[in-house]
Short mmCIF file of C-alpha atoms and ligand atoms in Angstrom, two decimals:
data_model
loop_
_atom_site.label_atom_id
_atom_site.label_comp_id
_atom_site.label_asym_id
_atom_site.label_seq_id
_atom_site.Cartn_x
_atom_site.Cartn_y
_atom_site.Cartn_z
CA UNK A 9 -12.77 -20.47 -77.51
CA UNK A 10 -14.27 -23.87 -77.61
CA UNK A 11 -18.43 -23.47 -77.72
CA UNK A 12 -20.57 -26.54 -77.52
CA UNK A 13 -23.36 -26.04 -79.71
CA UNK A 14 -26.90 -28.23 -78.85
CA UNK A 15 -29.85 -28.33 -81.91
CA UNK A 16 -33.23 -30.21 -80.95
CA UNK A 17 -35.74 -27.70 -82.90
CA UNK A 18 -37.44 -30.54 -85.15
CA UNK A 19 -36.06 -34.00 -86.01
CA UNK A 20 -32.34 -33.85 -85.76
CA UNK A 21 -30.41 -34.41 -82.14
CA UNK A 22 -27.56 -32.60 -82.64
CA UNK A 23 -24.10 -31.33 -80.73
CA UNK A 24 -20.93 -30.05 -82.01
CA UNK A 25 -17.79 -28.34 -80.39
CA UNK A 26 -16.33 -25.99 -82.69
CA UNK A 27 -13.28 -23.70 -81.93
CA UNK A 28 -13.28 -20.04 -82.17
CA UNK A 29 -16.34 -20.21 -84.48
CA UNK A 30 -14.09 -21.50 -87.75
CA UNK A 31 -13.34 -24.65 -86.72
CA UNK A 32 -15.57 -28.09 -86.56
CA UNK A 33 -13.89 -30.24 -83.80
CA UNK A 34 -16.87 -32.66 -84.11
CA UNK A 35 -20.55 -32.75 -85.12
CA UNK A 36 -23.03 -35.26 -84.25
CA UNK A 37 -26.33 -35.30 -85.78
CA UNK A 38 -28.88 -38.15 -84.95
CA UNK A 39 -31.29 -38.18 -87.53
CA UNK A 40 -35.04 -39.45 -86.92
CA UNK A 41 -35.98 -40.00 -90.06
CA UNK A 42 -36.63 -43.60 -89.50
CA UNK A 43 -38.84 -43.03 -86.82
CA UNK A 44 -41.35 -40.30 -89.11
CA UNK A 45 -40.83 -41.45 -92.64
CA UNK A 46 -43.84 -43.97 -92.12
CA UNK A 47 -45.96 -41.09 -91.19
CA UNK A 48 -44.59 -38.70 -94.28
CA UNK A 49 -43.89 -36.15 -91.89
CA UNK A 50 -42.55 -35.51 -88.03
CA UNK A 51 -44.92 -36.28 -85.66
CA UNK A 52 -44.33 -33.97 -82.37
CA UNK A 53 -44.79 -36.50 -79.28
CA UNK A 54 -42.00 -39.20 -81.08
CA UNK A 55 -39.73 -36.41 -81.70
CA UNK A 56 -39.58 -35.17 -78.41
CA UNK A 57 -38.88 -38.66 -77.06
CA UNK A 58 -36.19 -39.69 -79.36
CA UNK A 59 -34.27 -36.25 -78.00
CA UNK A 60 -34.60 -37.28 -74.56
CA UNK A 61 -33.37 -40.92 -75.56
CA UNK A 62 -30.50 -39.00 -77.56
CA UNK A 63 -29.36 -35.92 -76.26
CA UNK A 64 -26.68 -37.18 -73.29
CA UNK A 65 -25.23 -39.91 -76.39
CA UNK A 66 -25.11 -37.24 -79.09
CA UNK A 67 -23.55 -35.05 -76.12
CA UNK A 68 -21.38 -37.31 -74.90
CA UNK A 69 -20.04 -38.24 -78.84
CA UNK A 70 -19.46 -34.51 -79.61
CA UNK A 71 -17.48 -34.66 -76.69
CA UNK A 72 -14.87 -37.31 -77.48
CA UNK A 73 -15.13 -36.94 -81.36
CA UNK A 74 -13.51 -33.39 -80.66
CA UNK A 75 -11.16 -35.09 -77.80
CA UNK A 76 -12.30 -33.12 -74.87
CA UNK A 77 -14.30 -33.24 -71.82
CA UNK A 78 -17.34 -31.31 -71.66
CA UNK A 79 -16.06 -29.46 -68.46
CA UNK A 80 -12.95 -28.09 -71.13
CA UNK A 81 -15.79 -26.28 -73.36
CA UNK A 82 -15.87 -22.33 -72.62
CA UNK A 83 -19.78 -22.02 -73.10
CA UNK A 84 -22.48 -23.62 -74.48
CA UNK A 85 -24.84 -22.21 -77.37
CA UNK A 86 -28.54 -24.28 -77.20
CA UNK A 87 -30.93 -23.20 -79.77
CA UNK A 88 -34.40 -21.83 -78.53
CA UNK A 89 -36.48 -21.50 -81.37
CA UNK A 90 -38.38 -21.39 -83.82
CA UNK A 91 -39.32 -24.93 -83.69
CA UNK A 92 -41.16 -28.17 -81.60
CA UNK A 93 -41.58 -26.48 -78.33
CA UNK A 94 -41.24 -30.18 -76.89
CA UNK A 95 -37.84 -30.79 -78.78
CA UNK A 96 -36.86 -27.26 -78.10
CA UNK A 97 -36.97 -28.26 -74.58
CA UNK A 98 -34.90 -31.29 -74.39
CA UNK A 99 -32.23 -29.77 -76.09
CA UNK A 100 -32.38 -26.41 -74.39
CA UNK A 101 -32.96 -27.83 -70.69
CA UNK A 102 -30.59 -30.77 -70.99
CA UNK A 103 -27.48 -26.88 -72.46
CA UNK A 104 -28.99 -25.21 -69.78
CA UNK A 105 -28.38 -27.80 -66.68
CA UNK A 106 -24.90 -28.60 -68.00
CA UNK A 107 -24.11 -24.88 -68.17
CA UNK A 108 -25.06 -24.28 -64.74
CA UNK A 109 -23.60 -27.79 -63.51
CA UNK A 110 -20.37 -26.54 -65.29
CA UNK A 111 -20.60 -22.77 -64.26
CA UNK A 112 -20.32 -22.02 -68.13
CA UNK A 113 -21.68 -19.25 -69.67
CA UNK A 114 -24.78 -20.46 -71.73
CA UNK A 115 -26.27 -18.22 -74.79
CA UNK A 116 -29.64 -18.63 -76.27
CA UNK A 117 -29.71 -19.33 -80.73
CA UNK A 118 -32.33 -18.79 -82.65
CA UNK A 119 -32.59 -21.41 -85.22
CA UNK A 120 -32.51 -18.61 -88.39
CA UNK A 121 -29.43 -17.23 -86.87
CA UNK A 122 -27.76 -20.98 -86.66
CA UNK A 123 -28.50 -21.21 -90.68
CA UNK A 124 -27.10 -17.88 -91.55
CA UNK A 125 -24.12 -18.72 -89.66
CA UNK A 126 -23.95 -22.22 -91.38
CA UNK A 127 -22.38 -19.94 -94.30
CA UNK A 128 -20.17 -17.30 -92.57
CA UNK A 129 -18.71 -20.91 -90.56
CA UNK A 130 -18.30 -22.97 -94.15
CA UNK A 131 -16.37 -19.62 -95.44
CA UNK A 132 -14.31 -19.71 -92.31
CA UNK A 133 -13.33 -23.13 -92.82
CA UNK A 134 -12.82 -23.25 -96.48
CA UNK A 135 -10.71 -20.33 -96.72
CA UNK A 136 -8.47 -21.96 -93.48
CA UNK A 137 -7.35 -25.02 -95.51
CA UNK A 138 -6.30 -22.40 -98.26
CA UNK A 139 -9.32 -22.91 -100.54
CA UNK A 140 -9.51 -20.04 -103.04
CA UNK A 141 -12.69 -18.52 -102.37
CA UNK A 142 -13.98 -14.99 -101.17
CA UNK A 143 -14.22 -13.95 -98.02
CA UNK A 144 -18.18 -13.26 -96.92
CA UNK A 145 -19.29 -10.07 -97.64
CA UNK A 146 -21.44 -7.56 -95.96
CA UNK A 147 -24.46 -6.45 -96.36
CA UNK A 148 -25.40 -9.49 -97.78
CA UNK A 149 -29.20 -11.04 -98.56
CA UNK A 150 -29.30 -14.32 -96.56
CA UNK A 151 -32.40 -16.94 -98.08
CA UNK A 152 -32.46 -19.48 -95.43
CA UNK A 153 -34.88 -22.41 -97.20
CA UNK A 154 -35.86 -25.42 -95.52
CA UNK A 155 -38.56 -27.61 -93.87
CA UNK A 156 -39.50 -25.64 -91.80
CA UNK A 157 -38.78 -22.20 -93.24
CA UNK A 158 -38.50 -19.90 -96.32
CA UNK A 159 -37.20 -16.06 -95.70
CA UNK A 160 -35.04 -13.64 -97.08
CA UNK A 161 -32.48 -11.42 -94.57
CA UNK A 162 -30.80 -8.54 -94.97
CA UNK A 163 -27.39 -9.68 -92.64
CA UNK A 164 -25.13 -6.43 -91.61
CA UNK A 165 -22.06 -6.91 -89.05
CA UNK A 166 -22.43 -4.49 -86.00
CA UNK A 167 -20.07 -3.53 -83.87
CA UNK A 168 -20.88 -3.42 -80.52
CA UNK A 169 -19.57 -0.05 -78.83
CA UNK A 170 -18.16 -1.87 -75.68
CA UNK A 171 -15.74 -4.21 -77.12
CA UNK A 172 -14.26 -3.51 -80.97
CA UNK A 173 -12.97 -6.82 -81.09
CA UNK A 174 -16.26 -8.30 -80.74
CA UNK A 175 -18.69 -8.86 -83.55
CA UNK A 176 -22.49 -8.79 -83.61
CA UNK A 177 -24.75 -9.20 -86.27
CA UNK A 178 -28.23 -7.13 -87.41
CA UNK A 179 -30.90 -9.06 -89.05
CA UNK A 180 -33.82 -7.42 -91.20
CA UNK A 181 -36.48 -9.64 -92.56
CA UNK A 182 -37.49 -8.76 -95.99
CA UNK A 183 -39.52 -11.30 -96.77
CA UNK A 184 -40.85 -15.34 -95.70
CA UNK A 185 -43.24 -17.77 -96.80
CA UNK A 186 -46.84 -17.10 -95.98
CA UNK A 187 -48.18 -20.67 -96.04
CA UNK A 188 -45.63 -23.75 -96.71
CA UNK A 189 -41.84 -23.63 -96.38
CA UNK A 190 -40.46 -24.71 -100.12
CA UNK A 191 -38.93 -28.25 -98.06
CA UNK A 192 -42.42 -29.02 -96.88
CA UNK A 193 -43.89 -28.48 -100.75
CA UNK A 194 -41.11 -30.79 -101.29
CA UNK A 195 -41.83 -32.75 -98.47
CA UNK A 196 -45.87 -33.06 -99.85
CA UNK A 197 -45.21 -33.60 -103.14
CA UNK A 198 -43.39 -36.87 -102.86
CA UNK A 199 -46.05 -38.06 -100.21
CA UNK A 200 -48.64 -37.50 -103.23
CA UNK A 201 -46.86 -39.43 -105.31
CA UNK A 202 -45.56 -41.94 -102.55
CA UNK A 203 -41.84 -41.03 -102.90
CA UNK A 204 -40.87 -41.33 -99.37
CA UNK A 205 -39.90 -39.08 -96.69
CA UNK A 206 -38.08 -36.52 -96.74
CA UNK A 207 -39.07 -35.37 -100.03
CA UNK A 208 -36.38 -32.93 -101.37
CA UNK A 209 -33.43 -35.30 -101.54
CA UNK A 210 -35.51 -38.14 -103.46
CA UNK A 211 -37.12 -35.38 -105.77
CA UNK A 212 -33.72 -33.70 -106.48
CA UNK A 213 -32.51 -36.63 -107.74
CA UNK A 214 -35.45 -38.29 -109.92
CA UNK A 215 -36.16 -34.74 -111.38
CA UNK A 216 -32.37 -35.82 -113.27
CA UNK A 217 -34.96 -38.22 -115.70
CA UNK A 218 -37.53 -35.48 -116.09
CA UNK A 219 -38.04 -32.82 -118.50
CA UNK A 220 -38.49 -29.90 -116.50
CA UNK A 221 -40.15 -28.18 -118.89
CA UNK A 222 -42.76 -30.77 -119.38
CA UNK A 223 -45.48 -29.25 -117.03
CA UNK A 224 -45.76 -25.18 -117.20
CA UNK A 225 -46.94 -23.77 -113.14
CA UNK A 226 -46.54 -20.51 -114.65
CA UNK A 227 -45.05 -17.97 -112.35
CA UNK A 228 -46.15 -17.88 -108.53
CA UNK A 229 -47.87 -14.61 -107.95
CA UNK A 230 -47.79 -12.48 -104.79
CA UNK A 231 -50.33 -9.95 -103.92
CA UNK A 232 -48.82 -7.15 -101.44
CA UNK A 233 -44.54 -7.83 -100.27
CA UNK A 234 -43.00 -9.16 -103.94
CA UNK A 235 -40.27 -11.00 -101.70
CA UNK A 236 -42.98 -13.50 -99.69
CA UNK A 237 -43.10 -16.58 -101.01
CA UNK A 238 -46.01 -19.09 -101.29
CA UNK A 239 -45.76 -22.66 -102.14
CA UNK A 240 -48.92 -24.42 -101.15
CA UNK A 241 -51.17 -23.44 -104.56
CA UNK A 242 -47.91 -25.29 -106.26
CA UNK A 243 -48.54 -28.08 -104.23
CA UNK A 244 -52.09 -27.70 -105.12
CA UNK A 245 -51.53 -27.63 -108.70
CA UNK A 246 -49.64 -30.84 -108.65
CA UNK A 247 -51.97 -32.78 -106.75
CA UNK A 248 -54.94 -31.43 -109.32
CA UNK A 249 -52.12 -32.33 -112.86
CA UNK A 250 -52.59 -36.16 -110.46
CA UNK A 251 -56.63 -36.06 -109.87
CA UNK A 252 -58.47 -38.70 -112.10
CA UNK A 253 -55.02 -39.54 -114.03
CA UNK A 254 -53.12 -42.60 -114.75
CA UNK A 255 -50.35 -40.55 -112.69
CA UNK A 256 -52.83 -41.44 -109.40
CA UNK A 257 -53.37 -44.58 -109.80
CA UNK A 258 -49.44 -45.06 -110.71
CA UNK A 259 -48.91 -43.52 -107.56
CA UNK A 260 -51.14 -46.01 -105.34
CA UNK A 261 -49.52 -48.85 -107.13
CA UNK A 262 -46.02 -47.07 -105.71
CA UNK A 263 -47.60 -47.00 -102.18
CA UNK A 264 -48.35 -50.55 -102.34
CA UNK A 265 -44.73 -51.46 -103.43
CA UNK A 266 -42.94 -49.31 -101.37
CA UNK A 267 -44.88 -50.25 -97.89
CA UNK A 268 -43.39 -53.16 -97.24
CA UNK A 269 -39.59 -51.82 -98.11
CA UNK A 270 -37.59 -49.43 -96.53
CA UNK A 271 -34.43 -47.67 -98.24
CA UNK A 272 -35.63 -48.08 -101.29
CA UNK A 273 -32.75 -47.10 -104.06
CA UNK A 274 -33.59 -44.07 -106.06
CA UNK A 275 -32.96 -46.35 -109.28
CA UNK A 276 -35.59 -48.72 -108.12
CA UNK A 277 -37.89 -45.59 -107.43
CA UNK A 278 -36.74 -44.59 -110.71
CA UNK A 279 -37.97 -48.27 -112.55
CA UNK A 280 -41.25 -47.37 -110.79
CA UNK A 281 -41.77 -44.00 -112.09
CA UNK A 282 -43.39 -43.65 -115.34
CA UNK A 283 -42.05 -40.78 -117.68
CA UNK A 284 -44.92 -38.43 -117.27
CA UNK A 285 -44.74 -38.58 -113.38
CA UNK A 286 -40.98 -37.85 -113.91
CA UNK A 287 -41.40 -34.65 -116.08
CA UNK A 288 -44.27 -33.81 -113.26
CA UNK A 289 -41.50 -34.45 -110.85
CA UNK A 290 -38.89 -32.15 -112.52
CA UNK A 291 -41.58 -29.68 -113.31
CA UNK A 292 -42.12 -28.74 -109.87
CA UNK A 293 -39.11 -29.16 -108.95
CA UNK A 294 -38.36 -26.35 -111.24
CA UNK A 295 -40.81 -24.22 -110.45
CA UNK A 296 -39.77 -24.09 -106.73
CA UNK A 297 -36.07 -23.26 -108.07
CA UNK A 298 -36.53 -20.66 -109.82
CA UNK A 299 -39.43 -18.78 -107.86
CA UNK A 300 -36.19 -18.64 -104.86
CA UNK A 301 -33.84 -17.90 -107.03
CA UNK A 302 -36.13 -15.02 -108.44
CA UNK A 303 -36.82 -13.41 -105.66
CA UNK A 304 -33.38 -13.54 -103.83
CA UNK A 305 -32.30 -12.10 -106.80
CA UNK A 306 -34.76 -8.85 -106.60
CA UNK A 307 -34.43 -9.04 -102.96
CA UNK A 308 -30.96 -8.29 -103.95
CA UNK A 309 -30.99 -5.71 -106.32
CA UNK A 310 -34.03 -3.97 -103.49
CA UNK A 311 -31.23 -4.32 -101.11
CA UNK A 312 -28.62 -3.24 -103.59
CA UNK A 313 -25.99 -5.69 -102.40
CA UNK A 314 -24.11 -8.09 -104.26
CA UNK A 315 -23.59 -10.65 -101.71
CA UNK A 316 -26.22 -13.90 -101.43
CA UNK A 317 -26.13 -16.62 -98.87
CA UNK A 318 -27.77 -20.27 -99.21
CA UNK A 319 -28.53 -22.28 -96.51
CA UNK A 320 -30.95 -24.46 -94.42
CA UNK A 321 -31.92 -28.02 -96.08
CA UNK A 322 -33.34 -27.65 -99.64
CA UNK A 323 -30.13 -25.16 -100.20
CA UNK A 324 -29.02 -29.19 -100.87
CA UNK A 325 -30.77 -29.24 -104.26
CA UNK A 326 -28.38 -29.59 -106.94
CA UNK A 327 -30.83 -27.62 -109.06
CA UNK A 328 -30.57 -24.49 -106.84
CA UNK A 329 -27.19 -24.66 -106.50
CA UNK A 330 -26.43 -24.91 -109.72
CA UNK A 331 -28.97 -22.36 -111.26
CA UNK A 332 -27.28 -19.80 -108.06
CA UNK A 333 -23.69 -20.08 -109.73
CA UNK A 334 -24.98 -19.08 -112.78
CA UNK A 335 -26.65 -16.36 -112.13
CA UNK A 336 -23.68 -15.10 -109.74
CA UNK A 337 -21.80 -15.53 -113.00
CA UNK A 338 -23.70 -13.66 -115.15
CA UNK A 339 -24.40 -10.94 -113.01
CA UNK A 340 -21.35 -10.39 -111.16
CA UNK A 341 -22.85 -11.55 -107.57
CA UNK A 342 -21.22 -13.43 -105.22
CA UNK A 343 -23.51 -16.60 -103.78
CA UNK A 344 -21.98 -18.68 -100.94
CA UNK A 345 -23.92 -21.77 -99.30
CA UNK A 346 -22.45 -24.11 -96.83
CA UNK A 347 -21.68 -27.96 -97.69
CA UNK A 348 -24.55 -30.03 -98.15
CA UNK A 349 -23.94 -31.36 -94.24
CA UNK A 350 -24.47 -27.92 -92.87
CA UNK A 351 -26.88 -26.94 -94.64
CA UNK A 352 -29.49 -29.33 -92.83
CA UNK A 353 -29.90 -29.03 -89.04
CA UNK A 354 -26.85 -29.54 -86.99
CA UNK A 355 -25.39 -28.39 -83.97
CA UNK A 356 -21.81 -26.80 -85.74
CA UNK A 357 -23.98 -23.96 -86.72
CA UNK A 358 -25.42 -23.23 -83.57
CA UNK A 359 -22.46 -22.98 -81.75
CA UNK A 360 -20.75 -20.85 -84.36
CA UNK A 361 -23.33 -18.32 -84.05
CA UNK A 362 -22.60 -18.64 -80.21
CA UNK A 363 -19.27 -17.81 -80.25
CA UNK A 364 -20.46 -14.28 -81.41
CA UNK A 365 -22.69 -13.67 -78.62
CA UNK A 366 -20.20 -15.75 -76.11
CA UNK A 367 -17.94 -12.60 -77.04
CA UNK A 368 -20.02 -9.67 -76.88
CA UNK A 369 -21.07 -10.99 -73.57
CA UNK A 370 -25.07 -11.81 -74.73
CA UNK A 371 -25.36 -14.18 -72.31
CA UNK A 372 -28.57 -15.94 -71.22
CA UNK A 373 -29.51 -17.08 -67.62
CA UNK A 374 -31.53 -19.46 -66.25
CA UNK A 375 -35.18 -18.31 -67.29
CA UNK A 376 -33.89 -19.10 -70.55
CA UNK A 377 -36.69 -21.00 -72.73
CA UNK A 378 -38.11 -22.51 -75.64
CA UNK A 379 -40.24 -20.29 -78.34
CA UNK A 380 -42.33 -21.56 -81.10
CA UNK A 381 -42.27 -19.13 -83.01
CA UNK A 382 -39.44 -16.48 -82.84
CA UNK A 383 -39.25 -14.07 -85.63
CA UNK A 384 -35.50 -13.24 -86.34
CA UNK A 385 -35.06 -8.78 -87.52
CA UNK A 386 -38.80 -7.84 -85.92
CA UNK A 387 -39.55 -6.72 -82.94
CA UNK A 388 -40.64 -8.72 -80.68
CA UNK A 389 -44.88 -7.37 -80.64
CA UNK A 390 -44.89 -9.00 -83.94
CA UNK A 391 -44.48 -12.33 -82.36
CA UNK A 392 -47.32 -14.49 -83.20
CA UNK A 393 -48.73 -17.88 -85.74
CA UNK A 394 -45.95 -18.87 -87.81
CA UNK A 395 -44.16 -15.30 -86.69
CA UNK A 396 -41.43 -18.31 -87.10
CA UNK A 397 -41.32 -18.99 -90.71
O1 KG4 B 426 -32.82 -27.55 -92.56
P1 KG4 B 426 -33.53 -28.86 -92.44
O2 KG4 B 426 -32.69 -30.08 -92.12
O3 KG4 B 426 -34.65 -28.80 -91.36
C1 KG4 B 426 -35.49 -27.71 -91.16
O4 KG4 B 426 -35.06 -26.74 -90.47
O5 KG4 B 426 -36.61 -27.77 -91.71
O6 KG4 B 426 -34.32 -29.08 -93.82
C2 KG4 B 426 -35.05 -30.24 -94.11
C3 KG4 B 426 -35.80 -30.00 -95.41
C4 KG4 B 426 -36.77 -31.11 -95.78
O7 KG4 B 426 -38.01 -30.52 -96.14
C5 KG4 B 426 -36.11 -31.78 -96.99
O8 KG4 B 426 -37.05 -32.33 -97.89
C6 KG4 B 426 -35.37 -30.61 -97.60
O9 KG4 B 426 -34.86 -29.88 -96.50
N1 KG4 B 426 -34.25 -31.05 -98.46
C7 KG4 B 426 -34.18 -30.84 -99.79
C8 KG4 B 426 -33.01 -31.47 -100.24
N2 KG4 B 426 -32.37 -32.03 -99.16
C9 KG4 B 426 -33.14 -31.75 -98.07
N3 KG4 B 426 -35.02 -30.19 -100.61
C10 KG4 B 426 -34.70 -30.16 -101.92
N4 KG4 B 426 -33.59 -30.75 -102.43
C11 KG4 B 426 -32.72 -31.40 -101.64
N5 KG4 B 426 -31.64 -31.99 -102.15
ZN1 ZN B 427 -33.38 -25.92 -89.93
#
C-alpha cells in the first residue's frame, strides 16, 4: 500500500510516499529555517506562506523521487495537529483536495502519533536491510521531545475486533511539559547567547568544548505528576548565571559579529566562545539530558515496561543518545530512536502512521480540519491551552 504522507504543522513542508508503512520511497522536507533564523524563532504569518509557496513542489518531488504519479498512491495521510493552525491548513487542505480530486481515501495524523511512528518505521526499515537489531516492543514508554513538545506515552498495539490483520495503536499520556518544550529551552538559550537559530543542533555540538559539570542547575523539581517536565526556570537560570557578567557582554559582541553572516561554522562560533560561556553551554545542555532521561526512566519502571522510544527533534542530541544506550545497557532496557532525519519533522512519519489507520478503515472525510492543540491518550473535554504539548 503506497500512502502519501503531507507535514505542514510548524516550519517544515514536507511529503513522502512510503510503502506498506516500512518502506521510504521518497521524503521531501523543505526547511524554513532561513526564512525565521533572523527572528530566533518561527514567526506564524511567514510560515504559512512559505507552505503555500511549497506544498504542490514538495508534492510534486515526493512524487517522482519515489517514481510514481500521485494518482498511483492508495491514500493520503495529512497531519492535523497539534501545531500553526495556518500551516496546518495548507498542508491539510492542499491532502484533502487531492484526496477528493483522486477519490483516495484520506486519514487525519496527529503530529504525536507521526513521531511515535518515526520509531516503529526506522525499526521496520532497519531490520529489512538485515540490520541486527530488535524488533519494537510493546508496551513501550514513547518520550517524543522537540520544539514544540515534551511528553511521555504509554504506546500499546490494539487489535481492532473487525479485521485481525489490521493494527491500531492506544496512546496514554503520562506526562508533558507544563511551560517550554526542552527544543524551545534549547531554542532560547542560544538566542541569549546569540548562537543562532535553531538552537539544539549548534548547542549539541559546542557543549563538545564545555565542561558539563562546570555550572550545577541542581535537579528540576516538580510539584504534583513526577513525569511533567518544566524547562523554562532552566532557561531562567541561565539567563540570570549571564546578568551583569562578562558572559553578556561576550554575548552582544557575538550578536554584532554574527549579524552580518549567515552559516556561520560551528568552529568559528567556537573561536568566538569564551571557555566559561562553553562550560555554561554544556552545563545546560546537561541538565536538559539528564532531567529526560530521568524521568523516562521512572516513567518506565511506573509503567513497568522495558521498552523506550526516542523521537521528535532534540532526540538528535548526541548527548541524549548517548547517555539512553547506556542506561539501556546497564539496566537491561531496550531504547530505540529513529535516524537523526526522522527524528525532526517530515512527512515519512506521517504517512507511516497512516498506513495503520488506512487499514483499519479510520478514514476521515471532508470536514476534516486543522487543531491547535490536540492532546494525543485524553479525551477529548480535556482539549484546551497547550492541551498540545
Ligand atoms: O521535531 P522538530 O523538527 O519540530 C518540532 O516538532 O518542534 O524539532 C525541532 C527542535 C528545535 O527546537 C531544535 O533546536 C531541536 O529540535 N533540535 C535539537 C537538536 N537538533 C534539533 N535539540 C538538541 N540537540 C540537537 N542535536
Ligand atoms: Zn515535530
Amino acid at each position: 500500500m503506497l500512502v502519501l504522507g503531507i507535514e505542514s504543522s510548524c516550519d517544515e513542508t514536507a511529503a513522502a510516499i512510503v510503502a506498506d508503512g516500512a518502506e521510504i520511497l521518497s521524503s521531501v522536507v523543505a526547511s524554513q529555517i532561513p526564512t525565521h533564523a533572523k527572528y530566533g524563532g518561527v514567526v506564524p504569518e511567514l510560515a504559512s506562506r512559505e507552505h503555500l509557496r511549497k506544498i504542490e513542489p514538495v508534492v510534486n518531488k515526493a512524487c517522482q523521487g519515489a517514481q510514481v504519479r500521485v494518482g498511483d498512491v492508495d491514500g493520503v495521510a495529512v497531519t492535523d495537529g497539534p501545531g500553526l493552525v495556518g500551516s496546518l491548513l495548507v498542508g491539510l487542505v492542499y491532502g484533502k483536495a487531492l484526496a477528493l480530486a483522486l477519490a483516495k481515501p484520506l486519514v487525519g495524523v496527529n503530529h504525536l502519533e507521526g513521531h511515535i511512528h518515526a520509531v516503529l518505521l526506522q525499526n521496520k526499515m532497519d531490520r529489512l536491510a538485515g540490520k541486527r537489531v530488535e524488533e519494537a516492543q510493546f508496551p513501550a514508554v514513547t518520550l517524543v521531545v522537540s520544539g514544540g513538545h515534551t511528553s511521555l506515552f504509554l504506546v500499546e498495539e490494539a487489535y481492532p475486533p473487525a479485521d485481525s490483520h489490521a493494527v491500531l495503536f492506544n496512546y496514554k499520556r503520562l506526562g508533558r511539559t507544563r511551560d517550554d518544550a526542552a527544543g524551545e529551552a534549547f531554542d532560547k538559550v542560544a538566542k541569549l547567547l546569540a548562537l543562532g537559530y535553531p538552537g539544539g543542533p549548534v548547542i549539541d555540538q559546542l557543549a563538545r568544548w564545555g565542561d558539563a559539570q562546570a555550572v550545577d542547575f541542581g535537579r528540576i523539581k516538580m510539584k504534583g505528576n513526577p513525569l511533567d517536565f518544566s524547562f523554562s526556570g532552566l532557561k531562567t537560570a541561565v539567563l540570570y548565571r549571564l546578568r551583569g557578567t562578562p558572559l553578556a557582554l561576550e554575548a552582544e559582541q557575538r550578536r554584532a559579529w554574527r549579524q552580518a553572516r549567515e552559516n556561520v561554522p560551528v568552529e568559528e562560533l567556537w573561536a568566538h566562545c569564551s571557555q566559561p560561556t562553553l562550560d555554561l553551554i554544556a552545563s545546560f545542555q546537561n541538565a536538559v539530558v539528564r532531567d529526560l532521561l530521568e524521568r523516562t526512566l521512572a516513567a518506565a519502571e511506573a509503567a513497568r515496561v522495558d521498552s523506550i522510544f526516542v523521537s521528535g527533534g532534540v532526540a538528535c542530541n548526541s548527548l541524549l543518545r548517548t547517555r539512553c544506550v547506556e542506561a539501556s545497557r546497564a539496566q537491561g532496557i531496550r531504547v530505540l530512536f529513529p535516524s537523526p532525519a526522522l527524528c525532526t519533522d517530515n512527512a515519512a512519519m506521517i504517512a507511516a502512521a497512516g498506513y495503520y489507520k488506512l487499514r483499519a478503515g479510520q478514514l476521515a472525510d471532508v470536514n476534516l480540519t486543522a487543531h491547535a492543540s490536540f492532546p494525543l491518550g485524553e479525551k477529548s473535554e480535556e482539549q484546551g491551552p497547550g492541551a498540545g504539548g
